[in-house]
Tab-separated table of C-alpha atoms (C1' of nucleotides) in Angstrom:
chain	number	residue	atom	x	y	z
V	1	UNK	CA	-58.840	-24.331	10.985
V	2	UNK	CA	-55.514	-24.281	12.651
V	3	UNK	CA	-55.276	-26.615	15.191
V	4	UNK	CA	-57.603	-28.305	16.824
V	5	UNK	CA	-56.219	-28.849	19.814
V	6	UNK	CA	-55.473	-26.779	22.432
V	7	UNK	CA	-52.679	-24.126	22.029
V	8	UNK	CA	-51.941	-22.041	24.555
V	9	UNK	CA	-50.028	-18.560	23.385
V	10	UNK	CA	-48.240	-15.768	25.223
V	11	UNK	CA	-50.532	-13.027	26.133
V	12	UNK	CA	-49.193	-10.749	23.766
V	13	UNK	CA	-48.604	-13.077	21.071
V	14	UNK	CA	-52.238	-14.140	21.328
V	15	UNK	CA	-53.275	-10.426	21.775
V	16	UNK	CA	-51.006	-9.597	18.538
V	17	UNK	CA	-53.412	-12.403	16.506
V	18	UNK	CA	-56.549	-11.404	17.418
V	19	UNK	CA	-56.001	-7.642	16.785
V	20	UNK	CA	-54.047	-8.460	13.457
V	21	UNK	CA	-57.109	-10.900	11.910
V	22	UNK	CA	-59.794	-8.147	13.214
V	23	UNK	CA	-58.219	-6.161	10.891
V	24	UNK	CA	-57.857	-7.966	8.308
V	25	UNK	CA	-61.590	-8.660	8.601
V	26	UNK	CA	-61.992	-4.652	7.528
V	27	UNK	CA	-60.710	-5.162	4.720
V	28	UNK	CA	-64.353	-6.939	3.488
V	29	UNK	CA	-66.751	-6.066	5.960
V	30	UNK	CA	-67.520	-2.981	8.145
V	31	UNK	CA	-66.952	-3.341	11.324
V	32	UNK	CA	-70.453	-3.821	12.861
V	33	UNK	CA	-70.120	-7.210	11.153
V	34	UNK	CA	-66.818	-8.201	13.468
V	35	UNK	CA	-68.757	-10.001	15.579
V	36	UNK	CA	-67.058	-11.972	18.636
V	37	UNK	CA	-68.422	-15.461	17.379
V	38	UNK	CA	-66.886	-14.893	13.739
V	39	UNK	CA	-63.247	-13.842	15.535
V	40	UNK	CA	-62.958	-16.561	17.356
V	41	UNK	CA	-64.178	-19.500	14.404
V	42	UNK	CA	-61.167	-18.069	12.418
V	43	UNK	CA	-58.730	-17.682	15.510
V	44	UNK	CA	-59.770	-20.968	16.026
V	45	UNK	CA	-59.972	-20.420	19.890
V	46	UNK	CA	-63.275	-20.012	22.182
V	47	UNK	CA	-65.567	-16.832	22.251
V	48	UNK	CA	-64.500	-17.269	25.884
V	49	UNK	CA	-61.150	-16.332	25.059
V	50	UNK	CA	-61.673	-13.001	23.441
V	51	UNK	CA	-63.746	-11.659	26.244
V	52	UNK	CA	-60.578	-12.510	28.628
V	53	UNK	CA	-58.370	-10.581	26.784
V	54	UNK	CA	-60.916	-7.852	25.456
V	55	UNK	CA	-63.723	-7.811	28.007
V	56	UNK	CA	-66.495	-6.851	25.667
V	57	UNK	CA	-67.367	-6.775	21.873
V	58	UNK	CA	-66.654	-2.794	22.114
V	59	UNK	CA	-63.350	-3.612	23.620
V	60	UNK	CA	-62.701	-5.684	20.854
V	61	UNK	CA	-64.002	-2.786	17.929
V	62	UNK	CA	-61.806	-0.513	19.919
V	63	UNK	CA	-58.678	-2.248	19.856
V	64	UNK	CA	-58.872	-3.324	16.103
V	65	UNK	CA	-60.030	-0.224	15.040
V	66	UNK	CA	-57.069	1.566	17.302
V	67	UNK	CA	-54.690	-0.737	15.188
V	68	UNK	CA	-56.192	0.127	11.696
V	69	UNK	CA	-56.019	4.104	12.234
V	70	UNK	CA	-52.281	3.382	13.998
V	71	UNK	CA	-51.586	1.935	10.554
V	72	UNK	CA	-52.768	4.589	8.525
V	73	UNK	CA	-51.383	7.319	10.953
V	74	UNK	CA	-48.093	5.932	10.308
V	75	UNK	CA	-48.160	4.809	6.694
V	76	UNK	CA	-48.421	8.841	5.961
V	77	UNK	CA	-46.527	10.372	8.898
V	78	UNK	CA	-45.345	14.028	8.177
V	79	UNK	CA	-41.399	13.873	7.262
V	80	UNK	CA	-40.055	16.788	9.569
V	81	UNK	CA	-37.551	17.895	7.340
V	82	UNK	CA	-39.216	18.884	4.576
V	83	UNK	CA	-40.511	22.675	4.080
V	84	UNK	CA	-44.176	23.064	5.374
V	85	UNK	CA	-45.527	23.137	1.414
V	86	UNK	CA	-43.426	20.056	0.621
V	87	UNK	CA	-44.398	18.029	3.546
V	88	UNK	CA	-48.367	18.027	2.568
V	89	UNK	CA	-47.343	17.121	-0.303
V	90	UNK	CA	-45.663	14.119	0.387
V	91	UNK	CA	-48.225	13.048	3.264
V	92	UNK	CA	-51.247	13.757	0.540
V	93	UNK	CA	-49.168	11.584	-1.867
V	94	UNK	CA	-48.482	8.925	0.643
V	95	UNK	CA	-52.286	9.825	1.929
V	96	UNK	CA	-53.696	8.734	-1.138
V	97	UNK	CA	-51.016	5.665	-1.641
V	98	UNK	CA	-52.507	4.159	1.407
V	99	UNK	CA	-55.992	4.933	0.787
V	100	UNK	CA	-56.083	3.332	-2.814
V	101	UNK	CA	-53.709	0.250	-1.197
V	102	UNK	CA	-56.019	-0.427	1.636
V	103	UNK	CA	-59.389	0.123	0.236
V	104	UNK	CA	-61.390	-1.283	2.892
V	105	UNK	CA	-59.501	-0.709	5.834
V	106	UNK	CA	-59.605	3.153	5.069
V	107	UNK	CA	-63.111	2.755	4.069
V	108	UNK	CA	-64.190	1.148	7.300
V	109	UNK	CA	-62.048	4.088	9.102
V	110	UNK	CA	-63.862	6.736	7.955
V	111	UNK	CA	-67.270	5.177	7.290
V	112	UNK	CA	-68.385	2.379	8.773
V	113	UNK	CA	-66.767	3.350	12.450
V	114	UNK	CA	-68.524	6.626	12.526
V	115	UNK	CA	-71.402	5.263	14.655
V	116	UNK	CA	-71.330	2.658	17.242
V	117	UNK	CA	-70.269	3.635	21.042
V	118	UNK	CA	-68.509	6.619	21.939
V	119	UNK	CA	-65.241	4.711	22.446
V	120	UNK	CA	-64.802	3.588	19.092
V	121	UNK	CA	-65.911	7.051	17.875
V	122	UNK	CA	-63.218	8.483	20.257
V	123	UNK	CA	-60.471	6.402	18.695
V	124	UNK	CA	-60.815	7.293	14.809
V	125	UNK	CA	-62.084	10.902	15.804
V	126	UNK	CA	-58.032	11.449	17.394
V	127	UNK	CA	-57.390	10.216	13.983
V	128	UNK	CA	-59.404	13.495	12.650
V	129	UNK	CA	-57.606	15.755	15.028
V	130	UNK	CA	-54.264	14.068	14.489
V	131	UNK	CA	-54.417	14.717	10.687
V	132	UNK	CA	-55.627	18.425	11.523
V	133	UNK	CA	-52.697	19.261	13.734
V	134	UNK	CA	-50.242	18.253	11.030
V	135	UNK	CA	-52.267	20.258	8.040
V	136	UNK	CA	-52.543	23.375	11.110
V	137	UNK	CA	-48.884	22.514	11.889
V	138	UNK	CA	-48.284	23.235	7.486
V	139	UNK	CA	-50.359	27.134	7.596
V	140	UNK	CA	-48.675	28.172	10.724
V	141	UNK	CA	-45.444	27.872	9.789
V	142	UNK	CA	-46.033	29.492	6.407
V	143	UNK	CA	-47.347	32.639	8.843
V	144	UNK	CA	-50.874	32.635	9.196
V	145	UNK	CA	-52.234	33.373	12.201
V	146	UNK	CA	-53.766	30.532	14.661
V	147	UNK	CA	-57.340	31.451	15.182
V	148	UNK	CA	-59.635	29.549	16.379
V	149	UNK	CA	-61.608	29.658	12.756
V	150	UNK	CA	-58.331	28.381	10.980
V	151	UNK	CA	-58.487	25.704	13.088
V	152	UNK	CA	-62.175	24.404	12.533
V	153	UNK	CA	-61.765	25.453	8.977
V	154	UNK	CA	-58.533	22.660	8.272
V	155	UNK	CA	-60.526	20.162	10.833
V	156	UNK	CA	-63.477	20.465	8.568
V	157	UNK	CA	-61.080	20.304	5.100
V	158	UNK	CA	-60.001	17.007	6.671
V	159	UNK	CA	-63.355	15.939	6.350
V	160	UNK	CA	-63.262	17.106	3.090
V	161	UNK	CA	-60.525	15.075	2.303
V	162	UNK	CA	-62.386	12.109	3.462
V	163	UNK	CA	-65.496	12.279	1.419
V	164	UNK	CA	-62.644	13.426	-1.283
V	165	UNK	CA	-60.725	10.437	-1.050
V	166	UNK	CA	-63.651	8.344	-0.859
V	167	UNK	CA	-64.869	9.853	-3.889
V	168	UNK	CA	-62.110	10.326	-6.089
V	169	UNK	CA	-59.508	7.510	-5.265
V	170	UNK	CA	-61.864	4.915	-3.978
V	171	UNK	CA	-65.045	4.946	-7.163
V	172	UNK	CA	-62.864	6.852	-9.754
V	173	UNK	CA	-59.520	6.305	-11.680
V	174	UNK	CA	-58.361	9.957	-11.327
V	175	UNK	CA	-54.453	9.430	-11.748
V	176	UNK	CA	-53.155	10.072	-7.942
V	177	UNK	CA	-51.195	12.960	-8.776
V	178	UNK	CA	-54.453	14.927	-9.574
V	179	UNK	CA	-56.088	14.011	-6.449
V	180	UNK	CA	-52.961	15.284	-4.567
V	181	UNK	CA	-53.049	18.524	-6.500
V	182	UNK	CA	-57.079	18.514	-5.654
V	183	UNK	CA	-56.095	18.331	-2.162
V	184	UNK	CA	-53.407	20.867	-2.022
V	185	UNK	CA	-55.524	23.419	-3.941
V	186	UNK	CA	-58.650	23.206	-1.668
V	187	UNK	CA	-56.543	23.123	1.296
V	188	UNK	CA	-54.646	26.463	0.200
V	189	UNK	CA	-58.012	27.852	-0.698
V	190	UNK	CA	-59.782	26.845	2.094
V	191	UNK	CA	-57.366	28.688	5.143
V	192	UNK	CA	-56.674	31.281	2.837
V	193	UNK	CA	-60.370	31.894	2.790
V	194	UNK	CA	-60.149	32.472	6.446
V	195	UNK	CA	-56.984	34.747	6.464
V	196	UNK	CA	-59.595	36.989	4.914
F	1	UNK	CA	-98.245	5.228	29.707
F	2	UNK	CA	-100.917	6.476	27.728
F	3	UNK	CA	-103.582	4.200	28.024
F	4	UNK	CA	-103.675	0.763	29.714
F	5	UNK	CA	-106.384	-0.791	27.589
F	6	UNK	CA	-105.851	-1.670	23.703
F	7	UNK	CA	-106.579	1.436	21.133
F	8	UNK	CA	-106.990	0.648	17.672
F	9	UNK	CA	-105.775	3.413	15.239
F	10	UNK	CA	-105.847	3.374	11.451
F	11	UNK	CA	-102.515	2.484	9.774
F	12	UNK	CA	-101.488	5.954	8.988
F	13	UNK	CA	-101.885	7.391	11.800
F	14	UNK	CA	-100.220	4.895	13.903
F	15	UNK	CA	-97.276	4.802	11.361
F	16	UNK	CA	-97.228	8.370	12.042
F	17	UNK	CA	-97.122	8.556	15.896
F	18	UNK	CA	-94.489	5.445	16.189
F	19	UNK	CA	-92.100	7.780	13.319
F	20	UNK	CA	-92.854	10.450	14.958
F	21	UNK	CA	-91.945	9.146	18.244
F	22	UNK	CA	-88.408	7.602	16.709
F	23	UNK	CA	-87.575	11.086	15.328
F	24	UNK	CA	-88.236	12.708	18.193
F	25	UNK	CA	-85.791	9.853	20.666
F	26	UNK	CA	-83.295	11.395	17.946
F	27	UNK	CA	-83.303	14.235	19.748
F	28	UNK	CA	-81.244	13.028	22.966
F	29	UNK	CA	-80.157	9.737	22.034
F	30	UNK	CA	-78.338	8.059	18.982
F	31	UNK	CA	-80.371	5.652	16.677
F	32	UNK	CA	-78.714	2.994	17.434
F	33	UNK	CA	-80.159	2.914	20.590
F	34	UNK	CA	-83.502	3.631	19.546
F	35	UNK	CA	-84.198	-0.075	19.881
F	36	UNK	CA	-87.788	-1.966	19.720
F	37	UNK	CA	-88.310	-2.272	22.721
F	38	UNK	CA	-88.046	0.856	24.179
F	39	UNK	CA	-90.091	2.424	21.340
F	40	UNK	CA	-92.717	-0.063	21.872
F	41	UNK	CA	-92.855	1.061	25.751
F	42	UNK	CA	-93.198	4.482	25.054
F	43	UNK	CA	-95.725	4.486	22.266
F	44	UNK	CA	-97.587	1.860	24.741
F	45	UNK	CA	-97.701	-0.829	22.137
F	46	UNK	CA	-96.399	-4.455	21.977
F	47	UNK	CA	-92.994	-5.044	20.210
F	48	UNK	CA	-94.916	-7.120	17.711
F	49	UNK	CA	-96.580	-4.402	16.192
F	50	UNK	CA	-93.715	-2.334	15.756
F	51	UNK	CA	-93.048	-5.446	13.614
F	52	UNK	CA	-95.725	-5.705	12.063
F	53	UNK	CA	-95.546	-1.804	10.466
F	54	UNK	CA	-91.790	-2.134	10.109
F	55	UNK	CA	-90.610	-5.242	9.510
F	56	UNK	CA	-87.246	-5.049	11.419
F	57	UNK	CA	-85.152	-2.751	13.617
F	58	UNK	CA	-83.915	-1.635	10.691
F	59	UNK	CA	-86.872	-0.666	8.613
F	60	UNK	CA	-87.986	1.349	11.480
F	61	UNK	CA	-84.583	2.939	11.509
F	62	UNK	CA	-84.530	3.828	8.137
F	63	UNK	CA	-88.326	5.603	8.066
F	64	UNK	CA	-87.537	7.306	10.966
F	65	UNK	CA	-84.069	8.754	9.467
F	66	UNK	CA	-85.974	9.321	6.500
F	67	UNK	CA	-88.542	11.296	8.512
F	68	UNK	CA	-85.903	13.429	9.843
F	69	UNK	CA	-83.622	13.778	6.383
F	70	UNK	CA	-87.259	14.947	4.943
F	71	UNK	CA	-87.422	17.222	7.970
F	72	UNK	CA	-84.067	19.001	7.336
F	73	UNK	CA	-84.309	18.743	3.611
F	74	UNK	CA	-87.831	20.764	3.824
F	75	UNK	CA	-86.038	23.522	6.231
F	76	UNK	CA	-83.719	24.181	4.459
F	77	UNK	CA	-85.200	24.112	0.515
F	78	UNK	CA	-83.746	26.859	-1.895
F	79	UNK	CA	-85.846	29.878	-2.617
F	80	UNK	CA	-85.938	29.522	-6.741
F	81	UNK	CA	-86.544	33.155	-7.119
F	82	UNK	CA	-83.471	34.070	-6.056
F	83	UNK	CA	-80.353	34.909	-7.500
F	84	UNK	CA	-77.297	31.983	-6.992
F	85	UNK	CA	-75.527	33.868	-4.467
F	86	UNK	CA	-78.713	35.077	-2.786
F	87	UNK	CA	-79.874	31.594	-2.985
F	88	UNK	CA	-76.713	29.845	-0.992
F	89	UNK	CA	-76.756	32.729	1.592
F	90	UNK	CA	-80.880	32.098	2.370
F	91	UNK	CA	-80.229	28.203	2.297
F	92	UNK	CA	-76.976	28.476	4.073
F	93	UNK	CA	-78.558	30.803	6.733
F	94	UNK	CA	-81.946	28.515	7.414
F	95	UNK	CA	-79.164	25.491	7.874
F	96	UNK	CA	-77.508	26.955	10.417
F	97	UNK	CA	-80.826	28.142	11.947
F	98	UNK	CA	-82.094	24.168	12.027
F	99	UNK	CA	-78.944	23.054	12.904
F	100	UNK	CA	-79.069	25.001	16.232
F	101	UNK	CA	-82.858	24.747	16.832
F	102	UNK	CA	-82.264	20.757	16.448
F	103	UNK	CA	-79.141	19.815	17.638
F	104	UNK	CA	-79.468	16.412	18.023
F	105	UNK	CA	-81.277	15.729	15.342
F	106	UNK	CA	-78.672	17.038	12.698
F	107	UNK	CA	-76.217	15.515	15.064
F	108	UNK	CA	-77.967	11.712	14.846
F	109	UNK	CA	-77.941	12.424	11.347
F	110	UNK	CA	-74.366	13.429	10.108
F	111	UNK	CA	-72.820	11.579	12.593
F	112	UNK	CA	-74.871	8.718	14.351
F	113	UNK	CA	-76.703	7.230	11.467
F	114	UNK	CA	-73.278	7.217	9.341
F	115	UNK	CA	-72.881	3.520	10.223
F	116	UNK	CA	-75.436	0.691	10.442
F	117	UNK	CA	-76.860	-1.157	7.829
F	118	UNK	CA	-76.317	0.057	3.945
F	119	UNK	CA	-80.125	0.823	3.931
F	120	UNK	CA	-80.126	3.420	6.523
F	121	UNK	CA	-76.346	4.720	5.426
F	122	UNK	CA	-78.359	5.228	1.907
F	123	UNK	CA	-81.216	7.573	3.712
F	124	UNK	CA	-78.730	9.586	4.722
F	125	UNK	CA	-76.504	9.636	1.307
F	126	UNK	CA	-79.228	10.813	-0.551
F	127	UNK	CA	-79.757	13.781	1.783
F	128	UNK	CA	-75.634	14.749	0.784
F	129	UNK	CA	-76.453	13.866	-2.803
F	130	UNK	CA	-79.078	16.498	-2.718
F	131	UNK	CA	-77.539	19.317	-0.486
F	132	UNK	CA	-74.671	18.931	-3.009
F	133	UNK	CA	-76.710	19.345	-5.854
F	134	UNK	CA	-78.428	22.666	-4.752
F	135	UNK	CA	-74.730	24.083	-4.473
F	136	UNK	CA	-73.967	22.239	-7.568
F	137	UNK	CA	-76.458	24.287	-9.626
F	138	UNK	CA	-75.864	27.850	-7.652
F	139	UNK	CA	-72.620	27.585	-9.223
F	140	UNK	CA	-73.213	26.117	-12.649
F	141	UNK	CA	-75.978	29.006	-13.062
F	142	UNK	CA	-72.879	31.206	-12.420
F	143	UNK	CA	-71.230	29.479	-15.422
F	144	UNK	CA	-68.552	26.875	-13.900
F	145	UNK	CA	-68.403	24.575	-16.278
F	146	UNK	CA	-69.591	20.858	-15.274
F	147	UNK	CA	-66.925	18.820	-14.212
F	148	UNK	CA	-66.129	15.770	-12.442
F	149	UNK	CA	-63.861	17.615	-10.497
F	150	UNK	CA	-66.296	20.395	-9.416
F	151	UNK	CA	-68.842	17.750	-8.598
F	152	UNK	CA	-66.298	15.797	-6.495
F	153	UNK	CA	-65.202	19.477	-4.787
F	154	UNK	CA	-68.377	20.796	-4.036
F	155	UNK	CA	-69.780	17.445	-3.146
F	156	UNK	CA	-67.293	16.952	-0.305
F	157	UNK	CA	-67.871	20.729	0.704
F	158	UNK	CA	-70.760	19.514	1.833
F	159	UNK	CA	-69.450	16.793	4.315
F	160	UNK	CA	-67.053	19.952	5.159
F	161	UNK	CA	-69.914	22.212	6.057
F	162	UNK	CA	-71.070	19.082	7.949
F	163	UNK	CA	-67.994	18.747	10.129
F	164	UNK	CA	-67.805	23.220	10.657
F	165	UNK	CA	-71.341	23.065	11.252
F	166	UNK	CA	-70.981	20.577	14.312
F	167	UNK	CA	-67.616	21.839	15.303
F	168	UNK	CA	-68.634	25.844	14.494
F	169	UNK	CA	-72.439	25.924	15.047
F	170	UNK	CA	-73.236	23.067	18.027
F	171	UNK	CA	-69.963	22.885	20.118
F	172	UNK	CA	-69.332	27.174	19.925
F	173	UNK	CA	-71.306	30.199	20.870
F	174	UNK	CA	-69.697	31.786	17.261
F	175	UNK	CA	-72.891	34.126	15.542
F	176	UNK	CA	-74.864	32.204	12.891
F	177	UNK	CA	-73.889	35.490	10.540
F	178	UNK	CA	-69.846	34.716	11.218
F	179	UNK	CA	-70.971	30.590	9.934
F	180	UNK	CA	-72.854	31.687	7.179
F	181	UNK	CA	-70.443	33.956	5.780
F	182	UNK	CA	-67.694	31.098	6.793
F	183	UNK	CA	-69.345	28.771	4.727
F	184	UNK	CA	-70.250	31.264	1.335
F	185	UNK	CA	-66.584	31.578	1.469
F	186	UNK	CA	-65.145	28.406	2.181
F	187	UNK	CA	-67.555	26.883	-0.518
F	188	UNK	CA	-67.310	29.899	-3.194
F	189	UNK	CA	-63.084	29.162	-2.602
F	190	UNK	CA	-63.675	25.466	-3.372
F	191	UNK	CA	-64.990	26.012	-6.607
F	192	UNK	CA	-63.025	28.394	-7.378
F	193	UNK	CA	-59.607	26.706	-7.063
F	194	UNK	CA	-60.868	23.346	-9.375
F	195	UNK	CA	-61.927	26.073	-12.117
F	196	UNK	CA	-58.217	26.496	-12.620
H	1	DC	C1'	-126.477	-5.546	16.823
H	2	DT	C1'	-123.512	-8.734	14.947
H	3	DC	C1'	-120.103	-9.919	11.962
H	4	DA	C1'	-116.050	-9.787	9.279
H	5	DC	C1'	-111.851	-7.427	8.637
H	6	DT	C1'	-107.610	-6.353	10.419
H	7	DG	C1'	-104.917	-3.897	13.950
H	8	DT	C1'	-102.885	-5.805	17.997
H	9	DT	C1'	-101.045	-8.957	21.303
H	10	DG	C1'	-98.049	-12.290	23.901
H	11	DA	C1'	-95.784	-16.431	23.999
H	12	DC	C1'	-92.116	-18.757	21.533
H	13	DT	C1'	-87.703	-19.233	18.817
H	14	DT	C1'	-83.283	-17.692	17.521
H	15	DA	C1'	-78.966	-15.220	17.774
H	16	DT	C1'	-75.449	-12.976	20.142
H	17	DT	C1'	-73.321	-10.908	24.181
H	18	DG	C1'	-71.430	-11.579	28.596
H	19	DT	C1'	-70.124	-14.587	33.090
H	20	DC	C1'	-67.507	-17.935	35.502
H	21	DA	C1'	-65.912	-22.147	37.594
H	22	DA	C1'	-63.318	-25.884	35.745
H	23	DT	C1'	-59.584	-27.534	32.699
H	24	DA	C1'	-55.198	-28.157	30.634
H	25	DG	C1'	-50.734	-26.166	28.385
H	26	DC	C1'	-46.182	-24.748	29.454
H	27	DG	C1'	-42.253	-23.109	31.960
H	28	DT	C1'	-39.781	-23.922	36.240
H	29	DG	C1'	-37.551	-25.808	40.325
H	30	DG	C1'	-36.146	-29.785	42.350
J	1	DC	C1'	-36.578	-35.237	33.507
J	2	DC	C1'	-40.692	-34.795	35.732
J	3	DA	C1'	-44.276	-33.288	38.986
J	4	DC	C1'	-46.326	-28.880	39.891
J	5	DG	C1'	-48.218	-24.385	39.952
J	6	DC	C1'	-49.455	-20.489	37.279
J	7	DT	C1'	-52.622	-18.897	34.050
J	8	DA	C1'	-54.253	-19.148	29.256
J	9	DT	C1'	-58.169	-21.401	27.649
J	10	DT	C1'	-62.548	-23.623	27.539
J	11	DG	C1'	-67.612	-24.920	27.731
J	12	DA	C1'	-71.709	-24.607	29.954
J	13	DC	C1'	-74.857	-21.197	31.605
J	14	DA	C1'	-77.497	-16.623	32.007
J	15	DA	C1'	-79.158	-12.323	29.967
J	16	DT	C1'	-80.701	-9.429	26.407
J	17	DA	C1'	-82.772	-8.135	22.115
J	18	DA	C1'	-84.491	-9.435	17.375
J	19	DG	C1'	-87.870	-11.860	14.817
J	20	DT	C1'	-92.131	-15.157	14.117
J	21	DC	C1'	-96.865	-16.343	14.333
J	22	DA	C1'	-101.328	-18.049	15.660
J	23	DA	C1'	-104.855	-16.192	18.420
J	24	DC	C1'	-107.411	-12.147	20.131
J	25	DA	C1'	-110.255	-7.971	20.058
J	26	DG	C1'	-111.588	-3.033	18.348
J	27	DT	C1'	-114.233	-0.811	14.954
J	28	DG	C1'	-117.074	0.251	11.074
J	29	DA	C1'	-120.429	-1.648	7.712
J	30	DG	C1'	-124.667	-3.802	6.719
DNA sequence: CTCACTGTTGACTTATTGTCAATAGCGTGG
DNA sequence: CCACGCTATTGACAATAAGTCAACAGTGAG
């Protein structure tokens, strides 16, 4: 659909394509779907091709998906200045920006990624504990003590969050700023629940 | 492995043993490995018949999901004598119980069959519909008014008490009592802070 | 006991992953 | 500017697993 003749790319130009059009292909179909015959029609190269630079189909999921939660890691990044309070705030408002922006990509995150190898699993599971850490990161610092149950409490309210998000900003029109407010409330109530 | 020569069984009951059989690979091994051919092996049948009851990979995988949602679903069925409170803590406390007497079955099913095919996602969805309709009503018969919002809350409190039972109840040695109690809170906390 | 019904089989087709020696762009040194 | 070598890229091939289907063979009924 490009060319069709042979164009031969630096490795991490070519690398850079691939990764970017897997994604793109979340936006519209889960991930099981991304199959290495489909890449490489719409790269327009050889299935060849994608197992040199990927090795294996799982390589591939891994990579794309790596790229996807990168991208949503970063779209709502905690902004260290802010007061603990402030800062969820701003990365549930940014949270929920992204989510309602990139429908499919968060969708196939969180849901259709969940099975599949361990790999893949691994990669949007550090997404999990990454998000924990910064909502941990938010209680601490307003004094509550780090026990190990206000730990897997906030890793399980990210969960909640999910299925949250999924529910409320994906199949609903709930105006963002009550979804944010949602969030904050539950999250409050949830360690404080825990503090005893 | 069980017998060399050909055994004719009556629909049911070979429906039965080949489900039963699926469910029980659950146990050490995630469904998406469960794949025809093995199953065939160890029931001692050819692949076609597994076609022939089934269909496709994925029918089977959806009856046997189904026969382990049911299997859950039964454990853990509300008492309807007893009071809200008393109801979630007996429900709650069997859940916990399962979850540690079948690890990897609740583990295939929260976490392995997430993915897939929409078919087999939807097996599992309807066990989360219905574990968040039995809190639903415990807290409705205690006179929360019925909102979008609570439904939303308490419906992701359940993928919550999904995540803290795998993190709390199959990866730590914590006392089922401690989870329970974790859970009446965490859940009881939820409500609470959408009720204004 | 035999006969029809149907549970059961195995060989075949199709689809997709993975392997690898051969090919052909593209930068580089002469 | 132009061979030439490095390596990105290919296409043909093998392996695995899902489906298909006509033929086969238990089992109960008459």
């Amino acid at each position: 659909m490009d060319q069709d003749r042979r164009t031969r790319l630096a490795p991490d130009e070519r690398r850079r394509q691939l990764v970017a059009l897997g994604v793109a292909s979340l936006v519209d179909s889960p991930l099981e779907s991304l199959t290495i015959e489909q890449l490489a029609k719409r790269a327009g190269v050889s299935r060849g091709l994608l197992f040199y630079y990927f090795g294996s189909k799982q390589g591939l999921h891994r990579e794309v998906v790596l790229a996807a939660r990168d991208g949503m890691l970063n779209a709502t990044r905690p902004v260290p200045d802010l007061a603990p309070l402030d800062r969820l705030h701003s990365t549930l408002t940014r949270t929920v920006q992204f989510v309602r922006d990139h429908r499919g990509t968060f969708y196939s995150l969180v849901r259709g990624a969940a099975s599949g190898d361990p790999e893949v699993r691994e990669v949007v599971e550090q997404a999990r504990v990454e998000q924990a850490e910064r909502v941990i990161a938010v209680f601490l610092e307003l004094g509550m003590p780090d026990t190990e149950l206000l730990r897997i409490a906030l890793r399980s309210w990210v969960a909640f969050a999910e299925e949250a998000l999924v529910e409320g900003a994906l199949t609903t029109a709930m105006p963002s700023e009550q979804i944010v407010e949602f969030l904050e409330r539950t999250a409050r109530a949830v360690a404080n629940s825990v503090a005893e």
